[in-house]
PDB file of C-alpha atoms and ligand atoms in Angstrom:
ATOM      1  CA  UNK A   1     109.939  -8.105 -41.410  1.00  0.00           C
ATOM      2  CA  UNK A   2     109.110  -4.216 -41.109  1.00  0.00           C
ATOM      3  CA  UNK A   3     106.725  -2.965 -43.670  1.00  0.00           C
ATOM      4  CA  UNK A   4     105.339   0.589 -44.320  1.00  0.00           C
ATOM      5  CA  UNK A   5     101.945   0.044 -43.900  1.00  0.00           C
ATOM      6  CA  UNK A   6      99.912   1.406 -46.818  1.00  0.00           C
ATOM      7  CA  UNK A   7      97.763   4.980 -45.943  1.00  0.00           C
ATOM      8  CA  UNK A   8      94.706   4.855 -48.266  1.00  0.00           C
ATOM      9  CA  UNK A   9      93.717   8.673 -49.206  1.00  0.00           C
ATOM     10  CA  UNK A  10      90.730   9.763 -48.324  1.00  0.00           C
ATOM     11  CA  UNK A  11      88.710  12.467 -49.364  1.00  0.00           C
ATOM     12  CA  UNK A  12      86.880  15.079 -47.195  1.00  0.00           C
ATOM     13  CA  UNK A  13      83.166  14.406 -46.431  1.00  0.00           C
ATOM     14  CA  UNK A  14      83.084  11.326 -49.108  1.00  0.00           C
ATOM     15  CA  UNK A  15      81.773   7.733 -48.533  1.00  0.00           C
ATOM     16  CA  UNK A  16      84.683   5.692 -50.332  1.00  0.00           C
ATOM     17  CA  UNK A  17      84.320   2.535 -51.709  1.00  0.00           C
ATOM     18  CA  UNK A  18      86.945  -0.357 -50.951  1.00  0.00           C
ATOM     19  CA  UNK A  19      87.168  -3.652 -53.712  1.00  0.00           C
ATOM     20  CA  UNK A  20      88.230  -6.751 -52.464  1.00  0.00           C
ATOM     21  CA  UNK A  21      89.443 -10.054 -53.843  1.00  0.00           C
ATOM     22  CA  UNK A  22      91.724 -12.041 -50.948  1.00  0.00           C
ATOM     23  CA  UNK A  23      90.606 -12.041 -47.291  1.00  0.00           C
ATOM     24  CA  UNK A  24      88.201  -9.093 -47.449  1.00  0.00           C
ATOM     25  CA  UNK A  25      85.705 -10.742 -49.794  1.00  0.00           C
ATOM     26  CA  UNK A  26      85.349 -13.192 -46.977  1.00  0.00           C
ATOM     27  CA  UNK A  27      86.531 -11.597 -43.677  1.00  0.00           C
ATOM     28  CA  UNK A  28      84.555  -8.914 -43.416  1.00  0.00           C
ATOM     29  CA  UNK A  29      85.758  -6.949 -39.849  1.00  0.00           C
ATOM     30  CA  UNK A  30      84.556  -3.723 -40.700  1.00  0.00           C
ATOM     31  CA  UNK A  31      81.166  -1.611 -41.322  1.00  0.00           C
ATOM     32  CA  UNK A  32      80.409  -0.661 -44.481  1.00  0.00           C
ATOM     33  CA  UNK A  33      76.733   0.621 -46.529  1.00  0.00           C
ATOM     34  CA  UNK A  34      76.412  -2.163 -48.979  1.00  0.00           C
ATOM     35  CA  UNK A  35      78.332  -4.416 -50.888  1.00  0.00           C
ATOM     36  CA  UNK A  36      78.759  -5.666 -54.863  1.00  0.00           C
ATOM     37  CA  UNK A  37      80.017  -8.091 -56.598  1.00  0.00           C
ATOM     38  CA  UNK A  38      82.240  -7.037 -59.772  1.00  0.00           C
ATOM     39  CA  UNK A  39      85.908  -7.499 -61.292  1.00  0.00           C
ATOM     40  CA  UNK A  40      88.731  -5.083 -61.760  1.00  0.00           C
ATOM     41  CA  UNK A  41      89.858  -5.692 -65.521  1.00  0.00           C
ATOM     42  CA  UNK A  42      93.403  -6.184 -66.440  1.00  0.00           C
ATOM     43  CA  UNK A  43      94.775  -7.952 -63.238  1.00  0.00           C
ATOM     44  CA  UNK A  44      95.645 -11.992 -62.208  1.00  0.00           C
ATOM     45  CA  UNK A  45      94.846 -12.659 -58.724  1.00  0.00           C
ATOM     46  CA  UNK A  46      97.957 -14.415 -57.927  1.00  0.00           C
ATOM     47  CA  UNK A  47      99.159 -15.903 -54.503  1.00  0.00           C
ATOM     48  CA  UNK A  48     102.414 -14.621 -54.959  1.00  0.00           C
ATOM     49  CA  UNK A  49     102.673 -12.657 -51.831  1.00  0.00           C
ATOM     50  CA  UNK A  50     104.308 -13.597 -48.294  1.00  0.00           C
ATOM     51  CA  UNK A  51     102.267 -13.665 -45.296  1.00  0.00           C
ATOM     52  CA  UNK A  52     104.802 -12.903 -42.156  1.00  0.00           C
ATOM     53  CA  UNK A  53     102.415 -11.735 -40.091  1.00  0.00           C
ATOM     54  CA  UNK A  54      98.985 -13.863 -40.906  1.00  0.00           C
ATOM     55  CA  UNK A  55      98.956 -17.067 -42.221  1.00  0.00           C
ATOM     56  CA  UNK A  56     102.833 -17.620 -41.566  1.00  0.00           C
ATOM     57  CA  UNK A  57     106.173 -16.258 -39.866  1.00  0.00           C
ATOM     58  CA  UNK A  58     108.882 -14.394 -40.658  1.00  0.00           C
ATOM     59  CA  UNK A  59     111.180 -17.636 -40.526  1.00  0.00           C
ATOM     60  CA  UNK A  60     108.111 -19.407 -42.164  1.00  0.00           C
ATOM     61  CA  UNK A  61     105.677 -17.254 -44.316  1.00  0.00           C
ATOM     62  CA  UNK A  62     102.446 -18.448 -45.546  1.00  0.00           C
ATOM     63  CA  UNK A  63     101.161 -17.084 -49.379  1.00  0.00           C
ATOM     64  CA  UNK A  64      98.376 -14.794 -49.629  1.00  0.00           C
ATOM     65  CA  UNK A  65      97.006 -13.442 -52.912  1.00  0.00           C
ATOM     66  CA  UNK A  66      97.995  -9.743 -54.744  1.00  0.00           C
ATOM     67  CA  UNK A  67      96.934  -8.546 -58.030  1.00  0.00           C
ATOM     68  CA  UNK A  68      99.347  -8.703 -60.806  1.00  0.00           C
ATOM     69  CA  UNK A  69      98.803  -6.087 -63.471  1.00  0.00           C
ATOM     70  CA  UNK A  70      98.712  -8.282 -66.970  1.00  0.00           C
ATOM     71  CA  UNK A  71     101.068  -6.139 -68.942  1.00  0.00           C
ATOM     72  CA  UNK A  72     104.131  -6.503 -66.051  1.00  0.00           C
ATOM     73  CA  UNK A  73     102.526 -10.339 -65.942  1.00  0.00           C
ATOM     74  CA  UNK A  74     104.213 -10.451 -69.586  1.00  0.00           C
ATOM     75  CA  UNK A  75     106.713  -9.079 -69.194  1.00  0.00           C
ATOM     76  CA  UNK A  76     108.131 -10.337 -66.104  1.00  0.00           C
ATOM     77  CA  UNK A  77     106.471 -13.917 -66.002  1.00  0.00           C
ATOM     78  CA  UNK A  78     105.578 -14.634 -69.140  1.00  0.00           C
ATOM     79  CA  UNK A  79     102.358 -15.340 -71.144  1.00  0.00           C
ATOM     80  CA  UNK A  80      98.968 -16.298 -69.500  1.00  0.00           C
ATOM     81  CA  UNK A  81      96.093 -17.996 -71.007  1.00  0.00           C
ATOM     82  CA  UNK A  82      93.722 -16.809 -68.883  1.00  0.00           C
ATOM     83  CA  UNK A  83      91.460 -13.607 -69.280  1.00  0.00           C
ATOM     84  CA  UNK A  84      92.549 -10.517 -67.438  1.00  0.00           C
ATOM     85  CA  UNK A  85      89.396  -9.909 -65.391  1.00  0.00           C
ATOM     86  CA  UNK A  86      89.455 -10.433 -61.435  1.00  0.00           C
ATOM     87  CA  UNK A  87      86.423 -11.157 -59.244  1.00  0.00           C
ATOM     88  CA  UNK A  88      85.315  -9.792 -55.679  1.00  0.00           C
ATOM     89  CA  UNK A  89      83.066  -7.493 -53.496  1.00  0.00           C
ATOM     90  CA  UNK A  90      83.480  -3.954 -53.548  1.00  0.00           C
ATOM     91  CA  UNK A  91      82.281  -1.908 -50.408  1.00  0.00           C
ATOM     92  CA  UNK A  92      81.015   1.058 -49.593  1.00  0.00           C
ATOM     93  CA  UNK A  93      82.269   2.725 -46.666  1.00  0.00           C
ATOM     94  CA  UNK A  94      80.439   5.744 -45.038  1.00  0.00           C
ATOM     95  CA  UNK A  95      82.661   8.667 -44.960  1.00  0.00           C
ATOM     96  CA  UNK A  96      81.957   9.284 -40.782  1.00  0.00           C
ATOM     97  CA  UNK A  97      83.524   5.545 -40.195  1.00  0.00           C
ATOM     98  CA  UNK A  98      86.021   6.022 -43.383  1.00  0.00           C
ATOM     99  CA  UNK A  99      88.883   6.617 -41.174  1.00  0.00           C
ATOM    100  CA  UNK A 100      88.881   4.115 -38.822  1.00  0.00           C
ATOM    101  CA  UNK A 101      87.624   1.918 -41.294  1.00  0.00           C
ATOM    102  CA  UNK A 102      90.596   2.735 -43.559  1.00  0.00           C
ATOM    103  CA  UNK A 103      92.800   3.093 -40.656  1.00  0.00           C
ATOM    104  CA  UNK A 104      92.385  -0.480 -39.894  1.00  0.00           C
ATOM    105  CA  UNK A 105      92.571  -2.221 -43.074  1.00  0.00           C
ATOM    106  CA  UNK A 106      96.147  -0.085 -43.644  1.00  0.00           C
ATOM    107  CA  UNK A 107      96.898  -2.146 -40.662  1.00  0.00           C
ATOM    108  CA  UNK A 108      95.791  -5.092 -41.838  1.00  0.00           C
ATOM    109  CA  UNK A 109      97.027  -5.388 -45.050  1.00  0.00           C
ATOM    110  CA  UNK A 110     100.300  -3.864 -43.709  1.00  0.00           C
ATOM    111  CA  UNK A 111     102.920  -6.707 -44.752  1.00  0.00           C
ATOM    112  CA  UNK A 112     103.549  -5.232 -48.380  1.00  0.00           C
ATOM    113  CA  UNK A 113     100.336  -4.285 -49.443  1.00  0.00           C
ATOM    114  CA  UNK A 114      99.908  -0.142 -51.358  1.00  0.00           C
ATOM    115  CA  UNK A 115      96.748   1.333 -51.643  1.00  0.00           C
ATOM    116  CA  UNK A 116      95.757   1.885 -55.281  1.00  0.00           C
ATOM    117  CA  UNK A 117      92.559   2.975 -56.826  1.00  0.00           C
ATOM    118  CA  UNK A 118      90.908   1.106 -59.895  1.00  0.00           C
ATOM    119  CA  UNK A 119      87.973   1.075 -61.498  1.00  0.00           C
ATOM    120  CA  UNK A 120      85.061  -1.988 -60.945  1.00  0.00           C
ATOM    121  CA  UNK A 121      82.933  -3.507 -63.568  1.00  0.00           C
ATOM    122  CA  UNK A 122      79.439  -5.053 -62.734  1.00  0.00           C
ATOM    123  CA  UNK A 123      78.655  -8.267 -65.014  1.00  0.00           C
ATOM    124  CA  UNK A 124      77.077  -6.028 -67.551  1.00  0.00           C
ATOM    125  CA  UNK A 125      80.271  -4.359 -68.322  1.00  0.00           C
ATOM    126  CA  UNK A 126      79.191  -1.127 -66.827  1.00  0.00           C
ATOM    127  CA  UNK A 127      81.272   0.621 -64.531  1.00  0.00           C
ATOM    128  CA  UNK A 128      80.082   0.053 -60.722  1.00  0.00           C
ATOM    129  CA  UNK A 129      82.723   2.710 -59.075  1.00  0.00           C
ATOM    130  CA  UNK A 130      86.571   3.453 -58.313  1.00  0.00           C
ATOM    131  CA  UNK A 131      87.253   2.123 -55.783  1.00  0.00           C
ATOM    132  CA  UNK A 132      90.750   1.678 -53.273  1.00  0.00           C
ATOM    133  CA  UNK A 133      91.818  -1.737 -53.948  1.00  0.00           C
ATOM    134  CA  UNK A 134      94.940  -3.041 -51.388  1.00  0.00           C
ATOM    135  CA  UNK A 135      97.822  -4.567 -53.984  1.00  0.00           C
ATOM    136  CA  UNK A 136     101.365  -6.032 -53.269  1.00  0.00           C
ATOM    137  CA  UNK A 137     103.229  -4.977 -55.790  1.00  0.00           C
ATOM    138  CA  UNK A 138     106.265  -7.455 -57.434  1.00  0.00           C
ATOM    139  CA  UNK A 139     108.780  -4.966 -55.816  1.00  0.00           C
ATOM    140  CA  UNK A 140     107.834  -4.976 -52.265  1.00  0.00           C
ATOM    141  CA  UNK A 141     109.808  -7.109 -50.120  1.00  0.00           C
ATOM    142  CA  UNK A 142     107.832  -9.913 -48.611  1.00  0.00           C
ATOM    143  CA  UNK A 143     106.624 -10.507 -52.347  1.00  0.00           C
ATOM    144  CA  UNK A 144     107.585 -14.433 -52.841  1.00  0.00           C
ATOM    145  CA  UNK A 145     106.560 -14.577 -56.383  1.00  0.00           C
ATOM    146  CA  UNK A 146     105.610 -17.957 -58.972  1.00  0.00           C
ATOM    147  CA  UNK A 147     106.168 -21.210 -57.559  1.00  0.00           C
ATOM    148  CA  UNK A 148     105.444 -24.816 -58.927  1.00  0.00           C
ATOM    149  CA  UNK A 149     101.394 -25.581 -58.198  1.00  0.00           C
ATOM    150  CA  UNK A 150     102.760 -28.350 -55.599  1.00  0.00           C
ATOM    151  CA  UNK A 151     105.129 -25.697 -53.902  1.00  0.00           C
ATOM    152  CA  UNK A 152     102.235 -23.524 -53.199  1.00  0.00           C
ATOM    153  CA  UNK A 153      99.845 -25.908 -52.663  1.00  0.00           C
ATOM    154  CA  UNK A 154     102.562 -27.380 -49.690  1.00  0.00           C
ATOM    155  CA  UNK A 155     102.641 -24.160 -48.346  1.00  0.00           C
ATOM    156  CA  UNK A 156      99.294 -23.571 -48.026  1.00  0.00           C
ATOM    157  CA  UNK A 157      98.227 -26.626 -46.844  1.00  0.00           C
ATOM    158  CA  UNK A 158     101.178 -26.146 -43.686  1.00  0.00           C
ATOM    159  CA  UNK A 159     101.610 -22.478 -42.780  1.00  0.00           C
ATOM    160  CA  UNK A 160     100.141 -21.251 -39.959  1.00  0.00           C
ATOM    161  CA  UNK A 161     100.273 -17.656 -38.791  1.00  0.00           C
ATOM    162  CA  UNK A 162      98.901 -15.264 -35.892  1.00  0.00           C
ATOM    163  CA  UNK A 163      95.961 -15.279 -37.972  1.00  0.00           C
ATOM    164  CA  UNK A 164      95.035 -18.540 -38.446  1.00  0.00           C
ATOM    165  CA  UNK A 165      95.706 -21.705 -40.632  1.00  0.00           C
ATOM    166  CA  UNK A 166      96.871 -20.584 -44.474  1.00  0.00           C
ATOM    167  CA  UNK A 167      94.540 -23.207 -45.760  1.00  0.00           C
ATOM    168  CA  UNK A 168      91.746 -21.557 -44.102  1.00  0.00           C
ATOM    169  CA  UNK A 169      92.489 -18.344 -46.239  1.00  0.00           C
ATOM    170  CA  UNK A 170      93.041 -20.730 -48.922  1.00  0.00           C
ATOM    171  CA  UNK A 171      89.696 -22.378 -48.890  1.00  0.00           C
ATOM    172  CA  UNK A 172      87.443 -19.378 -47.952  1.00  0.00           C
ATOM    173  CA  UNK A 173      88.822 -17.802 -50.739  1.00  0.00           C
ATOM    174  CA  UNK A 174      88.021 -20.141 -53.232  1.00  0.00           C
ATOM    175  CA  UNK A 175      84.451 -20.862 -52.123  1.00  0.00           C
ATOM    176  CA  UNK A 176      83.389 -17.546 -51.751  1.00  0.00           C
ATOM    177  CA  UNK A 177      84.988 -16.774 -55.528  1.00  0.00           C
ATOM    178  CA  UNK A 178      83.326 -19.729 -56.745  1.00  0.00           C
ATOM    179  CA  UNK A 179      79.679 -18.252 -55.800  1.00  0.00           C
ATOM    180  CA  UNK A 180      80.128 -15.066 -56.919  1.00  0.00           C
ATOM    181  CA  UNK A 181      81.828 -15.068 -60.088  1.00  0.00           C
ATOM    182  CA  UNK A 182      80.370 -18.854 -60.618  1.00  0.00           C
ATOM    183  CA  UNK A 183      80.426 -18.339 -64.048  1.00  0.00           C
ATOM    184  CA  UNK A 184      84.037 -17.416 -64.471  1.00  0.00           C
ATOM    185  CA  UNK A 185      86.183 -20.040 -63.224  1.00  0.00           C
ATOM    186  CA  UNK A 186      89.685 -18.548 -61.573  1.00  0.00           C
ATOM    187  CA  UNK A 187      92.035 -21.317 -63.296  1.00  0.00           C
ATOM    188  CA  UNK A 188      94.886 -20.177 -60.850  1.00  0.00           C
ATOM    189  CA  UNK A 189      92.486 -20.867 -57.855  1.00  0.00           C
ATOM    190  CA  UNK A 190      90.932 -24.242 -59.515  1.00  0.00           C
ATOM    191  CA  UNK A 191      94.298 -25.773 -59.930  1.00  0.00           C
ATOM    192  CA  UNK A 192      95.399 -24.740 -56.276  1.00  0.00           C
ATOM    193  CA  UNK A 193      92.426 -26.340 -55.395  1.00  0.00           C
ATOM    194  CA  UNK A 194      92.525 -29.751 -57.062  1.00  0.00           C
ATOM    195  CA  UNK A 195      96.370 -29.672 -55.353  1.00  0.00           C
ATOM    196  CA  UNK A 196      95.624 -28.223 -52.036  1.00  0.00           C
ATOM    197  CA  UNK A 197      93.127 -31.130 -51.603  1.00  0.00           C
ATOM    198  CA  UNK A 198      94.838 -34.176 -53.002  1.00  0.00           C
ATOM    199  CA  UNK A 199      97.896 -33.003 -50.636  1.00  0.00           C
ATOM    200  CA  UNK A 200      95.301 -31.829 -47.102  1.00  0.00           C
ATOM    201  CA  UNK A 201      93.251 -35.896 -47.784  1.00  0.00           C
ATOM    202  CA  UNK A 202      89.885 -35.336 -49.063  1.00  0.00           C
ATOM    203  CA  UNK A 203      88.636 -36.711 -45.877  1.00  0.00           C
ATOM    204  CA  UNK A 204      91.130 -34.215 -43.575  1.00  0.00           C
ATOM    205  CA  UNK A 205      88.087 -33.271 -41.158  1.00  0.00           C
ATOM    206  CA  UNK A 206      89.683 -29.964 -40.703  1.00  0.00           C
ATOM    207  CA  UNK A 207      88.107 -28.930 -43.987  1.00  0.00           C
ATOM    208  CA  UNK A 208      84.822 -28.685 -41.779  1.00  0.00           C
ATOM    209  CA  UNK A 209      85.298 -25.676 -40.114  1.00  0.00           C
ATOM    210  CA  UNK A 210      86.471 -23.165 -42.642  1.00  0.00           C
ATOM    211  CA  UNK A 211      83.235 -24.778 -44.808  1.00  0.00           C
ATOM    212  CA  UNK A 212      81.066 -23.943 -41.771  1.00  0.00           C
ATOM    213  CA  UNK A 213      82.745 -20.136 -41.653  1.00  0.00           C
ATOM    214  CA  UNK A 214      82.533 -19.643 -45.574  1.00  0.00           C
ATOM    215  CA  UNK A 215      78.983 -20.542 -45.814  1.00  0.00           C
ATOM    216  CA  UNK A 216      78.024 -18.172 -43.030  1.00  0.00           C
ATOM    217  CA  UNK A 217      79.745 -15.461 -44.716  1.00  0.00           C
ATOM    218  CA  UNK A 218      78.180 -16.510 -47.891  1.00  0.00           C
ATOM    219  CA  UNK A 219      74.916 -16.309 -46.003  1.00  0.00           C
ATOM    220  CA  UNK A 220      75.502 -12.758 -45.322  1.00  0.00           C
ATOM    221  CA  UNK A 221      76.128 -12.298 -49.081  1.00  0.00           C
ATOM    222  CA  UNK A 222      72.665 -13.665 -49.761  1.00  0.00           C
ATOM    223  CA  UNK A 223      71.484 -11.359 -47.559  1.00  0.00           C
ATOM    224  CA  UNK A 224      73.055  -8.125 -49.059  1.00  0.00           C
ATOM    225  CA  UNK A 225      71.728  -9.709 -52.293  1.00  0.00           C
ATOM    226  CA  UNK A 226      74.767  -9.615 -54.131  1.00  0.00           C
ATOM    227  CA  UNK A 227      74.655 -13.006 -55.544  1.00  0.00           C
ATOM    228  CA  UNK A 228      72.492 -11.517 -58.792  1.00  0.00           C
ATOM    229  CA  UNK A 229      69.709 -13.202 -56.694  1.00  0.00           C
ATOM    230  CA  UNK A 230      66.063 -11.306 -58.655  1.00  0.00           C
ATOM    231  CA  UNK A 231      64.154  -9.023 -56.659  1.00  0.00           C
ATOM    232  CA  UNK A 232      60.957 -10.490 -55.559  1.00  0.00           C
ATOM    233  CA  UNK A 233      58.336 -10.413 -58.905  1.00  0.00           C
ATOM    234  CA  UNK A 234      56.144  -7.404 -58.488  1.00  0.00           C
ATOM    235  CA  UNK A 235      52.748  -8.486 -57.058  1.00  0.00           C
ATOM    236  CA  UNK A 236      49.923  -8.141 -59.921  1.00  0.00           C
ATOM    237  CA  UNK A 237      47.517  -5.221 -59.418  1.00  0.00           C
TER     238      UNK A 237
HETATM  239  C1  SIN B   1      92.199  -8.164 -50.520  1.00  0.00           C
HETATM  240  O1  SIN B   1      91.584  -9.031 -49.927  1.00  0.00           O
HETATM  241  O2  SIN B   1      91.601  -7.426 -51.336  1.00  0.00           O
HETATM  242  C2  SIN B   1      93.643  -7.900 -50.287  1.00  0.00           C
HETATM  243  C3  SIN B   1      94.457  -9.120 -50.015  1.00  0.00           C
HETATM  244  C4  SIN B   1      94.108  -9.867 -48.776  1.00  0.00           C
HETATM  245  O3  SIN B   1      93.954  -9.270 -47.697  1.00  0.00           O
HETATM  246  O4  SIN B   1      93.964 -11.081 -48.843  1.00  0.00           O
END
């Protein structure tokens, strides 16, 4: 399947900052100043969209997560019990490295992705930046849309792609959501979850090596200190 890829504007002689909340909270292949964790309001991260060319084939795609705004959610899907606020890392790119940096997450996110722009929150409510956010919107064609829980879950748990296993995606994604936005469960991701791993055998040793990746990521979160982890106390004088 041949996609336009997205082209993310970019202004003249401005860092940009990029939010995240699939692969690139936890596959991080590109430079960037600093990171933070917030949510874009009024979006349900959904995995709803094809993968043809990561975690799946064209004859066989894999799912991969989009963003579905919750006013088209309505109207096209249906209501949703859940709250309307999505969790992931936004990043600030350096405006001498924002066009290749930009240039090769187009490519990346080039099987039905656009480049949008949204605003993101911090935990207080207050707003951290705008930021260009990669989404796959319901018309674009490798869009699969709602599925039973066990029909995703079976696809996850079997696609594979030139990018990997689709239950690697899967499971990085849902233990690098769980740390930072601990406190705000994603119901769609929980209940994939409970699914995904009653279908992949709790004891499928497989499961190893994506935990071994996530928590080295997740390391490199600590580090950026953008887990809400307090600065050090200030010495007494
Ligand atoms: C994103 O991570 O923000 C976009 C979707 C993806 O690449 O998984």
């Amino acid at each position: 399947m041949q996609i336009e890829a997205p082209r993310t504007q970019i202004p003249d002689g401005q860092d940009v900052w990029v939010f995240g909340y699939g692969s690139l909270v936890w596959k991080v292949d590109f430079t960037y100043e600093r990171r933070v964790v917030g949510y874009v309001q009024g979006f349900h991260r959904r995995f709803w969209q094809g993968s043809h060319d990561h975690r799946g084939t064209s004859t066989s795609p894999g799912r991969v997560v989009t963003l579905v705004a919750s006013n088209e959610y309505r109207e096209k899907f249906g209501n949703v019990s859940e709250g309307d606020r999505c969790w992931g890392v936004a990043y600030l790119i350096h405006r001498d490295t924002a066009r290749d940096v930009f240039g090769h997450l187009d490519h990346r996110e080039k099987n039905g992705y656009s480049s949008e722009v949204v605003d993101v929150f911090g935990s207080d409510g207050s707003t951290l930046c705008s930021a260009a956010v990669y989404i796959a919107t319901t018309e674009n064609p490798a869009f699969l849309g709602p599925a039973s829980t066990s029909d995703i879950a079976h696809t996850l748990v079997h696609s594979v792609g030139p990018s990997g296993r689709n239950i690697d995606y899967f499971i990085n994604l849902c233990h690098a959501v769980g740390i930072i936005s601990a406190n705000h469960a994603d119901e769609h991701l929980v209940e994939l979850e409970a699914a995904v791993r009653r279908l992949a055998g709790v004891d499928r040793v497989v499961i190893h090596d994506f935990e071994e990746s996530a928590r080295m990521d997740l390391h490199c979160l600590v580090d950026a200190g953008v887990l809400g982890l307090r600065s050090p106390p200030v010495p007494e004088q």
